[in-house]
Amino acid sequence: MKRVILLLSCVWMLVGISASRPLIINFGDSNSDTGGVLAGAGLPIGLPHGITFFHRGTGRFGDGRLIIDFFCEHLNLSYLSPYLESLAPNFTSGVNFAVAGAMTLPQFVPFQLDVQVRQFVHFKNRSLELLSLGSGNFINENGFRSALYMIDIGQNDLLVALYAANLTYAPVAAKIPSFIAEIKLAVQNLYLYGGRKFWIHNTGPLGCAPKELALHAHNDTDLDKIGCFRVHNDLAKLFNKGLRRMCKELKHELKGAVIVYVDVYSIKYNLFAKPSKYGFVEPFKACCGYGGPPNNYNVKATCGQPGYNICDNVTSAIVWDGVHYTEAANKAVAATILSTPSLKLERFWLD
C-alpha cells in the first residue's frame, strides 16, 4: 500500500495541477490584493484591518474578505496566495499578482500592471520547469490554459490624474486611452502565454468614497443626485466605456478567447443609491477613521493611526476606511455578480 501511495504521489508531482478544477490568476490593485503589498513592500497592514473575519492583519485593506475571496469560496477554492509571499504560499487554487496602489502605468508602487504580467511569465515558466524535474505540486500547461485570468485595475490611475489636474475633467479624460491601452496589452500578452479565459472588472464609483468627499471642498453642484462627486464618477464611466469597447475588440482579435466584462460600477453605485435595500446606513461615512459625520475621514488620523475610531456595527457600513469597502459591501457585490446568469463562474470549467 505504501508503494502505491508513493507512486501516486510521484505521478501527481509530474502531472501537476491541471484543468480538472477551477484556477484563478489575478492581477490588480487593493480591490483584490490578498497580501501582495505586505509581502512585496513590507507595508505593515495589521489590525484593525482584518478584524471582522480573519481577526488579524492579512495584508488586505478592509475589515475582512474581498470580492475575490467570495469568488474563491463560491468555487470551493482556498484563498489566493500573493505571488510575492515567500513563506508557505499555497498556489493550488491559482495565484494573486495584485498589489495595493498598483496602476496601469508606473508611478508610486513598483508593481504596475506590466510588471505583474512579467511576474506571471516567470511564475509560469518556473512552475513548468519544476514540474519537468518532478518537484512539487505546481500548475501545469493545461492548468494555465484553463485558468480564469481576472483583472481589476485603473482606479489609482484615475485618482492620481484627477489630483494632478485639480479635479478637472478634460486633462484626465485625455489620459484614459493610455490606461486602457495598458490593460489591452496585458490581456494580449497573457493570451500569448496561454491564457484563454478573461474576467475584467470595470472601475467603481470613485466619487462616492468618503475620503474624496472629505478631502475636496465642494458645493451641491459638484455632486450628483445621491451625493457623489460628479467629476470622479463621470471619469470612471468614461474609463469603463473604453474598457468595455476594448473587451469587444479583443473578442474579435483573440481567437478562442472568452472575455467577460463585469460592470462592478453599477453594482457598487447601487449600494450608495439604495443603502437600506442592502442593510446599510450612512453610506458616505467611513466605519474606521476620525472626524465623525458626515464622512469620518481625516488624513491625519486614518484607520489604524492614532486617534481613529470604529463604528459600532461594521456590517451596516459600505466603506471601511474612507477608500476600501467593508466585507459586508464586498459580500453584497460578489453575491450580485454570482447571481447574474451571464456571470456564472462555474461555466468556465464545464467542458
mmCIF file of C-alpha atoms in Angstrom:
data_model
loop_
_atom_site.group_PDB
_atom_site.id
_atom_site.type_symbol
_atom_site.label_atom_id
_atom_site.label_comp_id
_atom_site.label_asym_id
_atom_site.label_seq_id
_atom_site.Cartn_x
_atom_site.Cartn_y
_atom_site.Cartn_z
ATOM 1 C CA MET A 1 0.000 0.000 0.000
ATOM 2 C CA LYS A 2 2.821 2.428 0.849
ATOM 3 C CA ARG A 3 4.392 1.730 -2.546
ATOM 4 C CA VAL A 4 1.088 2.552 -4.313
ATOM 5 C CA ILE A 5 0.677 5.821 -2.385
ATOM 6 C CA LEU A 6 4.256 6.828 -3.164
ATOM 7 C CA LEU A 7 3.729 6.031 -6.861
ATOM 8 C CA LEU A 8 0.538 8.098 -6.990
ATOM 9 C CA SER A 9 2.342 10.964 -5.273
ATOM 10 C CA CYS A 10 5.136 10.910 -7.840
ATOM 11 C CA VAL A 11 2.666 10.810 -10.735
ATOM 12 C CA TRP A 12 0.792 13.809 -9.249
ATOM 13 C CA MET A 13 4.014 15.804 -8.976
ATOM 14 C CA LEU A 14 4.829 15.079 -12.610
ATOM 15 C CA VAL A 15 1.322 15.803 -13.906
ATOM 16 C CA GLY A 16 0.710 18.904 -11.769
ATOM 17 C CA ILE A 17 -2.445 20.905 -11.207
ATOM 18 C CA SER A 18 -4.472 20.636 -14.394
ATOM 19 C CA ALA A 19 -7.764 21.690 -15.927
ATOM 20 C CA SER A 20 -9.930 19.394 -13.803
ATOM 21 C CA ARG A 21 -10.516 22.071 -11.147
ATOM 22 C CA PRO A 22 -11.010 25.848 -11.172
ATOM 23 C CA LEU A 23 -7.939 28.054 -11.027
ATOM 24 C CA ILE A 24 -7.842 31.848 -10.721
ATOM 25 C CA ILE A 25 -4.896 34.003 -11.753
ATOM 26 C CA ASN A 26 -5.482 37.575 -10.623
ATOM 27 C CA PHE A 27 -3.985 40.980 -11.434
ATOM 28 C CA GLY A 28 -4.863 44.328 -9.909
ATOM 29 C CA ASP A 29 -4.704 46.737 -7.000
ATOM 30 C CA SER A 30 -6.102 46.912 -3.451
ATOM 31 C CA ASN A 31 -9.539 45.796 -4.621
ATOM 32 C CA SER A 32 -8.128 42.276 -4.885
ATOM 33 C CA ASP A 33 -4.768 42.376 -3.059
ATOM 34 C CA THR A 34 -4.704 39.465 -0.597
ATOM 35 C CA GLY A 35 -1.313 40.392 0.846
ATOM 36 C CA GLY A 36 0.926 41.391 -2.050
ATOM 37 C CA VAL A 37 1.810 44.855 -0.797
ATOM 38 C CA LEU A 38 2.580 43.422 2.634
ATOM 39 C CA ALA A 39 4.882 40.764 1.179
ATOM 40 C CA GLY A 40 6.398 42.928 -1.540
ATOM 41 C CA ALA A 41 6.839 46.293 0.144
ATOM 42 C CA GLY A 42 6.754 45.222 3.778
ATOM 43 C CA LEU A 43 3.953 47.709 4.353
ATOM 44 C CA PRO A 44 2.503 46.796 7.757
ATOM 45 C CA ILE A 45 -1.243 46.275 7.371
ATOM 46 C CA GLY A 46 -2.337 44.961 10.746
ATOM 47 C CA LEU A 47 -5.411 45.316 12.907
ATOM 48 C CA PRO A 48 -7.950 46.857 12.740
ATOM 49 C CA HIS A 49 -7.705 45.715 9.098
ATOM 50 C CA GLY A 50 -8.929 42.130 9.098
ATOM 51 C CA ILE A 51 -10.842 42.487 12.359
ATOM 52 C CA THR A 52 -14.179 41.101 11.158
ATOM 53 C CA PHE A 53 -13.290 37.754 9.580
ATOM 54 C CA PHE A 54 -9.614 36.912 9.841
ATOM 55 C CA HIS A 55 -9.186 38.571 13.260
ATOM 56 C CA ARG A 56 -5.677 39.565 12.229
ATOM 57 C CA GLY A 57 -3.957 41.604 9.572
ATOM 58 C CA THR A 58 -3.547 39.644 6.330
ATOM 59 C CA GLY A 59 -2.382 42.439 4.044
ATOM 60 C CA ARG A 60 -5.918 43.094 2.826
ATOM 61 C CA PHE A 61 -7.263 46.635 3.067
ATOM 62 C CA GLY A 62 -10.603 46.169 4.764
ATOM 63 C CA ASP A 63 -12.185 44.623 7.812
ATOM 64 C CA GLY A 64 -12.464 41.192 6.193
ATOM 65 C CA ARG A 65 -12.895 39.384 2.914
ATOM 66 C CA LEU A 66 -12.621 40.931 -0.529
ATOM 67 C CA ILE A 67 -14.770 40.210 -3.581
ATOM 68 C CA ILE A 68 -12.168 37.771 -4.872
ATOM 69 C CA ASP A 69 -12.278 35.877 -1.564
ATOM 70 C CA PHE A 70 -16.002 35.321 -2.027
ATOM 71 C CA PHE A 71 -15.336 34.103 -5.569
ATOM 72 C CA CYS A 72 -12.875 31.567 -4.175
ATOM 73 C CA GLU A 73 -15.375 30.405 -1.569
ATOM 74 C CA HIS A 74 -18.035 30.023 -4.260
ATOM 75 C CA LEU A 75 -15.703 27.783 -6.277
ATOM 76 C CA ASN A 76 -14.600 25.836 -3.162
ATOM 77 C CA LEU A 77 -11.062 27.113 -3.536
ATOM 78 C CA SER A 78 -8.634 28.216 -0.864
ATOM 79 C CA TYR A 79 -7.986 31.957 -0.754
ATOM 80 C CA LEU A 80 -5.371 33.073 -3.266
ATOM 81 C CA SER A 81 -1.827 33.455 -2.003
ATOM 82 C CA PRO A 82 0.098 36.511 -3.178
ATOM 83 C CA TYR A 83 2.787 35.728 -5.735
ATOM 84 C CA LEU A 84 5.226 37.669 -3.552
ATOM 85 C CA GLU A 85 4.565 35.602 -0.408
ATOM 86 C CA SER A 86 7.817 33.817 0.398
ATOM 87 C CA LEU A 87 6.727 31.712 3.374
ATOM 88 C CA ALA A 88 4.385 28.764 2.770
ATOM 89 C CA PRO A 89 2.319 30.100 -0.137
ATOM 90 C CA ASN A 90 -0.468 27.904 -1.495
ATOM 91 C CA PHE A 91 -0.790 28.053 -5.276
ATOM 92 C CA THR A 92 -3.157 25.096 -5.698
ATOM 93 C CA SER A 93 -6.101 27.456 -6.327
ATOM 94 C CA GLY A 94 -4.137 29.858 -8.516
ATOM 95 C CA VAL A 95 -2.023 32.896 -7.745
ATOM 96 C CA ASN A 96 -2.557 36.571 -6.992
ATOM 97 C CA PHE A 97 -0.314 39.245 -8.527
ATOM 98 C CA ALA A 98 -2.426 42.189 -7.311
ATOM 99 C CA VAL A 99 -0.683 44.804 -5.170
ATOM 100 C CA ALA A 100 -2.367 47.700 -3.378
ATOM 101 C CA GLY A 101 -1.597 51.019 -5.033
ATOM 102 C CA ALA A 102 -0.794 49.400 -8.376
ATOM 103 C CA MET A 103 -1.614 51.288 -11.555
ATOM 104 C CA THR A 104 -1.698 50.545 -15.254
ATOM 105 C CA LEU A 105 1.271 52.898 -15.686
ATOM 106 C CA PRO A 106 4.330 53.209 -13.392
ATOM 107 C CA GLN A 107 4.018 55.768 -10.627
ATOM 108 C CA PHE A 108 4.413 55.190 -6.885
ATOM 109 C CA VAL A 109 4.215 51.414 -6.406
ATOM 110 C CA PRO A 110 6.773 49.356 -8.392
ATOM 111 C CA PHE A 111 4.218 46.709 -9.327
ATOM 112 C CA GLN A 112 2.277 48.276 -12.189
ATOM 113 C CA LEU A 113 0.279 46.010 -14.487
ATOM 114 C CA ASP A 114 3.053 45.190 -16.950
ATOM 115 C CA VAL A 115 5.311 44.165 -14.045
ATOM 116 C CA GLN A 116 2.564 41.892 -12.729
ATOM 117 C CA VAL A 117 2.313 40.282 -16.170
ATOM 118 C CA ARG A 118 6.080 39.769 -16.292
ATOM 119 C CA GLN A 119 5.895 38.187 -12.854
ATOM 120 C CA PHE A 120 3.246 35.837 -14.207
ATOM 121 C CA VAL A 121 5.501 34.823 -17.103
ATOM 122 C CA HIS A 122 8.260 33.959 -14.645
ATOM 123 C CA PHE A 123 5.798 32.115 -12.393
ATOM 124 C CA LYS A 124 4.535 30.024 -15.296
ATOM 125 C CA ASN A 125 7.982 29.229 -16.679
ATOM 126 C CA ARG A 126 9.301 28.278 -13.257
ATOM 127 C CA SER A 127 6.245 26.151 -12.467
ATOM 128 C CA LEU A 128 6.647 24.168 -15.680
ATOM 129 C CA GLU A 129 10.392 23.820 -15.125
ATOM 130 C CA LEU A 130 9.902 22.430 -11.629
ATOM 131 C CA LEU A 131 7.210 20.055 -12.867
ATOM 132 C CA SER A 132 9.589 18.721 -15.516
ATOM 133 C CA LEU A 133 12.047 17.973 -12.726
ATOM 134 C CA GLY A 134 9.385 16.100 -10.754
ATOM 135 C CA SER A 135 9.497 18.658 -7.983
ATOM 136 C CA GLY A 136 6.362 19.817 -6.168
ATOM 137 C CA ASN A 137 2.688 20.299 -6.903
ATOM 138 C CA PHE A 138 2.543 23.104 -9.451
ATOM 139 C CA ILE A 139 0.152 24.310 -12.140
ATOM 140 C CA ASN A 140 0.819 22.574 -15.455
ATOM 141 C CA GLU A 141 0.325 23.793 -19.026
ATOM 142 C CA ASN A 142 -3.294 22.661 -19.179
ATOM 143 C CA GLY A 143 -3.954 24.326 -15.848
ATOM 144 C CA PHE A 144 -2.593 27.662 -17.064
ATOM 145 C CA ARG A 145 -4.644 27.350 -20.245
ATOM 146 C CA SER A 146 -7.898 26.590 -18.411
ATOM 147 C CA ALA A 147 -7.387 29.150 -15.628
ATOM 148 C CA LEU A 148 -9.546 32.253 -15.348
ATOM 149 C CA TYR A 149 -7.449 35.416 -15.666
ATOM 150 C CA MET A 150 -9.002 38.226 -13.620
ATOM 151 C CA ILE A 151 -8.068 41.907 -13.931
ATOM 152 C CA ASP A 152 -9.284 44.758 -11.705
ATOM 153 C CA ILE A 153 -7.170 47.877 -12.094
ATOM 154 C CA GLY A 154 -7.386 51.535 -13.135
ATOM 155 C CA GLN A 155 -8.846 53.375 -10.154
ATOM 156 C CA ASN A 156 -5.463 54.616 -8.953
ATOM 157 C CA ASP A 157 -4.579 55.934 -12.409
ATOM 158 C CA LEU A 158 -7.798 57.954 -12.454
ATOM 159 C CA LEU A 159 -7.365 59.337 -8.942
ATOM 160 C CA VAL A 160 -3.715 60.328 -9.387
ATOM 161 C CA ALA A 161 -4.580 62.053 -12.662
ATOM 162 C CA LEU A 162 -7.541 63.804 -11.019
ATOM 163 C CA TYR A 163 -5.397 65.164 -8.189
ATOM 164 C CA ALA A 164 -2.784 66.389 -10.665
ATOM 165 C CA ALA A 165 -5.496 68.139 -12.686
ATOM 166 C CA ASN A 166 -7.078 69.773 -9.636
ATOM 167 C CA LEU A 167 -10.247 67.731 -10.156
ATOM 168 C CA THR A 168 -10.839 68.899 -13.721
ATOM 169 C CA TYR A 169 -12.324 66.554 -16.293
ATOM 170 C CA ALA A 170 -10.567 67.228 -19.602
ATOM 171 C CA PRO A 171 -6.905 66.519 -18.678
ATOM 172 C CA VAL A 172 -7.856 63.191 -17.098
ATOM 173 C CA ALA A 173 -10.151 62.205 -19.952
ATOM 174 C CA ALA A 174 -7.230 62.706 -22.338
ATOM 175 C CA LYS A 175 -5.151 60.165 -20.391
ATOM 176 C CA ILE A 176 -7.761 57.420 -20.233
ATOM 177 C CA PRO A 177 -6.866 55.869 -23.624
ATOM 178 C CA SER A 178 -3.331 55.258 -22.341
ATOM 179 C CA PHE A 179 -4.717 53.440 -19.287
ATOM 180 C CA ILE A 180 -6.944 51.268 -21.471
ATOM 181 C CA ALA A 181 -4.045 50.552 -23.829
ATOM 182 C CA GLU A 182 -2.010 49.090 -20.954
ATOM 183 C CA ILE A 183 -4.851 46.788 -19.939
ATOM 184 C CA LYS A 184 -5.326 45.692 -23.534
ATOM 185 C CA LEU A 185 -1.610 44.954 -23.853
ATOM 186 C CA ALA A 186 -1.752 42.911 -20.643
ATOM 187 C CA VAL A 187 -4.584 40.750 -21.989
ATOM 188 C CA GLN A 188 -2.780 40.302 -25.308
ATOM 189 C CA ASN A 189 0.405 39.205 -23.541
ATOM 190 C CA LEU A 190 -1.447 36.832 -21.238
ATOM 191 C CA TYR A 191 -3.101 35.340 -24.325
ATOM 192 C CA LEU A 192 0.323 34.834 -25.933
ATOM 193 C CA TYR A 193 1.348 32.869 -22.840
ATOM 194 C CA GLY A 194 -1.669 30.591 -22.982
ATOM 195 C CA GLY A 195 -4.474 32.486 -21.255
ATOM 196 C CA ARG A 196 -7.855 31.969 -22.893
ATOM 197 C CA LYS A 197 -10.424 32.982 -20.276
ATOM 198 C CA PHE A 198 -10.544 36.578 -19.063
ATOM 199 C CA TRP A 199 -12.734 38.239 -16.431
ATOM 200 C CA ILE A 200 -12.330 42.021 -16.386
ATOM 201 C CA HIS A 201 -13.843 44.320 -13.763
ATOM 202 C CA ASN A 202 -14.589 47.907 -14.593
ATOM 203 C CA THR A 203 -13.809 50.589 -12.012
ATOM 204 C CA GLY A 204 -16.209 51.644 -9.275
ATOM 205 C CA PRO A 205 -17.880 54.971 -8.395
ATOM 206 C CA LEU A 206 -14.799 56.781 -7.111
ATOM 207 C CA GLY A 207 -16.804 59.914 -6.345
ATOM 208 C CA CYS A 208 -18.808 58.143 -3.654
ATOM 209 C CA ALA A 209 -15.777 57.423 -1.444
ATOM 210 C CA PRO A 210 -15.881 59.215 1.929
ATOM 211 C CA LYS A 211 -12.207 60.130 1.539
ATOM 212 C CA GLU A 212 -12.872 62.069 -1.666
ATOM 213 C CA LEU A 213 -15.866 63.874 -0.190
ATOM 214 C CA ALA A 214 -13.894 64.773 2.943
ATOM 215 C CA LEU A 215 -10.700 65.939 1.236
ATOM 216 C CA HIS A 216 -12.092 68.142 -1.502
ATOM 217 C CA ALA A 217 -14.220 71.214 -0.801
ATOM 218 C CA HIS A 218 -17.429 71.153 -2.810
ATOM 219 C CA ASN A 219 -20.923 72.516 -3.153
ATOM 220 C CA ASP A 220 -24.160 70.896 -4.275
ATOM 221 C CA THR A 221 -23.458 71.482 -7.966
ATOM 222 C CA ASP A 222 -20.307 69.344 -7.662
ATOM 223 C CA LEU A 223 -22.375 66.359 -6.536
ATOM 224 C CA ASP A 224 -24.803 64.086 -8.329
ATOM 225 C CA LYS A 225 -28.345 63.336 -7.183
ATOM 226 C CA ILE A 226 -27.257 60.920 -4.443
ATOM 227 C CA GLY A 227 -24.306 62.964 -3.156
ATOM 228 C CA CYS A 228 -21.269 61.612 -5.057
ATOM 229 C CA PHE A 229 -18.664 63.741 -6.841
ATOM 230 C CA ARG A 230 -19.754 64.167 -10.455
ATOM 231 C CA VAL A 231 -16.281 64.606 -11.953
ATOM 232 C CA HIS A 232 -14.924 61.437 -10.332
ATOM 233 C CA ASN A 233 -17.835 59.326 -11.472
ATOM 234 C CA ASP A 234 -18.047 60.864 -14.933
ATOM 235 C CA LEU A 235 -14.409 59.923 -15.482
ATOM 236 C CA ALA A 236 -14.960 56.459 -14.054
ATOM 237 C CA LYS A 237 -17.825 55.992 -16.527
ATOM 238 C CA LEU A 238 -15.665 57.243 -19.395
ATOM 239 C CA PHE A 239 -12.929 54.785 -18.395
ATOM 240 C CA ASN A 240 -15.495 51.996 -18.202
ATOM 241 C CA LYS A 241 -16.859 52.838 -21.630
ATOM 242 C CA GLY A 242 -13.355 52.498 -23.061
ATOM 243 C CA LEU A 243 -12.770 49.274 -21.161
ATOM 244 C CA ARG A 244 -15.985 47.761 -22.481
ATOM 245 C CA ARG A 245 -15.061 48.731 -26.022
ATOM 246 C CA MET A 246 -11.623 47.170 -25.500
ATOM 247 C CA CYS A 247 -13.219 43.886 -24.410
ATOM 248 C CA LYS A 248 -15.378 43.804 -27.555
ATOM 249 C CA GLU A 249 -12.343 44.442 -29.740
ATOM 250 C CA LEU A 250 -10.339 41.691 -28.080
ATOM 251 C CA LYS A 251 -13.155 39.167 -28.530
ATOM 252 C CA HIS A 252 -12.717 39.560 -32.278
ATOM 253 C CA GLU A 253 -8.927 39.807 -32.168
ATOM 254 C CA LEU A 254 -8.041 36.877 -29.908
ATOM 255 C CA LYS A 255 -9.167 33.601 -31.460
ATOM 256 C CA GLY A 256 -10.697 31.167 -28.974
ATOM 257 C CA ALA A 257 -10.638 33.641 -26.088
ATOM 258 C CA VAL A 258 -13.566 34.200 -23.742
ATOM 259 C CA ILE A 259 -13.638 37.747 -22.384
ATOM 260 C CA VAL A 260 -16.181 38.764 -19.763
ATOM 261 C CA TYR A 261 -16.696 42.417 -18.858
ATOM 262 C CA VAL A 262 -18.072 42.807 -15.323
ATOM 263 C CA ASP A 263 -19.953 46.013 -14.533
ATOM 264 C CA VAL A 264 -18.869 46.492 -10.925
ATOM 265 C CA TYR A 265 -19.581 50.233 -11.147
ATOM 266 C CA SER A 266 -23.351 49.794 -11.386
ATOM 267 C CA ILE A 267 -23.447 47.292 -8.540
ATOM 268 C CA LYS A 268 -21.367 49.442 -6.197
ATOM 269 C CA TYR A 269 -23.202 52.641 -7.126
ATOM 270 C CA ASN A 270 -26.464 50.919 -6.257
ATOM 271 C CA LEU A 271 -25.174 50.324 -2.714
ATOM 272 C CA PHE A 272 -24.812 54.082 -2.230
ATOM 273 C CA ALA A 273 -28.057 54.919 -4.033
ATOM 274 C CA LYS A 274 -30.185 52.384 -2.145
ATOM 275 C CA PRO A 275 -28.295 51.590 1.063
ATOM 276 C CA SER A 276 -31.299 50.411 3.093
ATOM 277 C CA LYS A 277 -32.035 47.739 0.489
ATOM 278 C CA TYR A 278 -28.750 46.080 1.458
ATOM 279 C CA GLY A 279 -28.872 46.826 5.180
ATOM 280 C CA PHE A 280 -26.505 49.802 5.101
ATOM 281 C CA VAL A 281 -26.785 53.206 6.782
ATOM 282 C CA GLU A 282 -24.849 56.474 6.349
ATOM 283 C CA PRO A 283 -23.369 55.383 3.005
ATOM 284 C CA PHE A 284 -20.830 58.218 2.784
ATOM 285 C CA LYS A 285 -19.389 57.725 6.252
ATOM 286 C CA ALA A 286 -16.274 55.598 6.781
ATOM 287 C CA CYS A 287 -16.570 52.998 9.524
ATOM 288 C CA CYS A 288 -12.925 53.244 10.556
ATOM 289 C CA GLY A 289 -11.446 56.726 10.740
ATOM 290 C CA TYR A 290 -11.748 60.021 12.558
ATOM 291 C CA GLY A 291 -13.906 63.121 12.384
ATOM 292 C CA GLY A 292 -17.452 61.889 12.794
ATOM 293 C CA PRO A 293 -20.258 62.773 10.362
ATOM 294 C CA PRO A 294 -20.599 63.174 7.519
ATOM 295 C CA ASN A 295 -17.523 61.233 6.343
ATOM 296 C CA ASN A 296 -15.495 60.226 9.416
ATOM 297 C CA TYR A 297 -12.289 60.723 7.481
ATOM 298 C CA ASN A 298 -9.260 62.779 8.402
ATOM 299 C CA VAL A 299 -5.926 62.358 6.664
ATOM 300 C CA LYS A 300 -4.134 62.935 9.987
ATOM 301 C CA ALA A 301 -5.945 60.054 11.710
ATOM 302 C CA THR A 302 -6.758 57.432 9.119
ATOM 303 C CA CYS A 303 -7.860 53.912 10.027
ATOM 304 C CA GLY A 304 -5.230 52.274 12.219
ATOM 305 C CA GLN A 305 -3.447 55.529 13.033
ATOM 306 C CA PRO A 306 -3.558 57.218 16.487
ATOM 307 C CA GLY A 307 -6.955 58.747 17.148
ATOM 308 C CA TYR A 308 -9.058 56.571 14.849
ATOM 309 C CA ASN A 309 -12.384 55.056 15.877
ATOM 310 C CA ILE A 310 -14.503 52.194 14.551
ATOM 311 C CA CYS A 311 -18.265 52.260 14.036
ATOM 312 C CA ASP A 312 -20.428 50.148 16.335
ATOM 313 C CA ASN A 313 -21.729 47.937 13.536
ATOM 314 C CA VAL A 314 -19.335 47.418 10.664
ATOM 315 C CA THR A 315 -21.894 45.302 8.791
ATOM 316 C CA SER A 316 -24.030 48.427 8.328
ATOM 317 C CA ALA A 317 -21.202 50.375 6.633
ATOM 318 C CA ILE A 318 -20.365 50.346 2.923
ATOM 319 C CA VAL A 319 -16.880 51.824 3.178
ATOM 320 C CA TRP A 320 -14.361 50.658 5.741
ATOM 321 C CA ASP A 321 -11.585 53.274 5.874
ATOM 322 C CA GLY A 322 -12.775 56.004 3.536
ATOM 323 C CA VAL A 323 -11.494 54.216 0.434
ATOM 324 C CA HIS A 324 -11.878 50.452 0.636
ATOM 325 C CA TYR A 325 -15.140 48.594 1.004
ATOM 326 C CA THR A 326 -16.251 46.629 4.043
ATOM 327 C CA GLU A 327 -16.602 42.880 3.973
ATOM 328 C CA ALA A 328 -20.387 43.349 4.072
ATOM 329 C CA ALA A 329 -20.269 45.526 0.951
ATOM 330 C CA ASN A 330 -17.864 43.169 -0.812
ATOM 331 C CA LYS A 331 -20.182 40.279 0.009
ATOM 332 C CA ALA A 332 -23.167 42.161 -1.444
ATOM 333 C CA VAL A 333 -21.226 42.951 -4.633
ATOM 334 C CA ALA A 334 -19.992 39.373 -5.015
ATOM 335 C CA ALA A 335 -23.478 37.968 -4.403
ATOM 336 C CA THR A 336 -24.949 40.219 -7.093
ATOM 337 C CA ILE A 337 -22.279 39.191 -9.580
ATOM 338 C CA LEU A 338 -22.604 35.489 -8.806
ATOM 339 C CA SER A 339 -26.400 35.588 -9.090
ATOM 340 C CA THR A 340 -26.239 37.142 -12.571
ATOM 341 C CA PRO A 341 -26.905 34.340 -15.114
ATOM 342 C CA SER A 342 -24.368 35.661 -17.631
ATOM 343 C CA LEU A 343 -21.663 35.816 -14.949
ATOM 344 C CA LYS A 344 -21.713 32.247 -13.636
ATOM 345 C CA LEU A 345 -18.120 31.447 -12.690
ATOM 346 C CA GLU A 346 -18.662 27.684 -12.865
ATOM 347 C CA ARG A 347 -19.276 27.769 -16.606
ATOM 348 C CA PHE A 348 -15.600 28.421 -17.266
ATOM 349 C CA TRP A 349 -14.793 24.830 -16.296
ATOM 350 C CA LEU A 350 -17.849 22.954 -17.556
ATOM 351 C CA ASP A 351 -16.033 21.481 -20.529
#
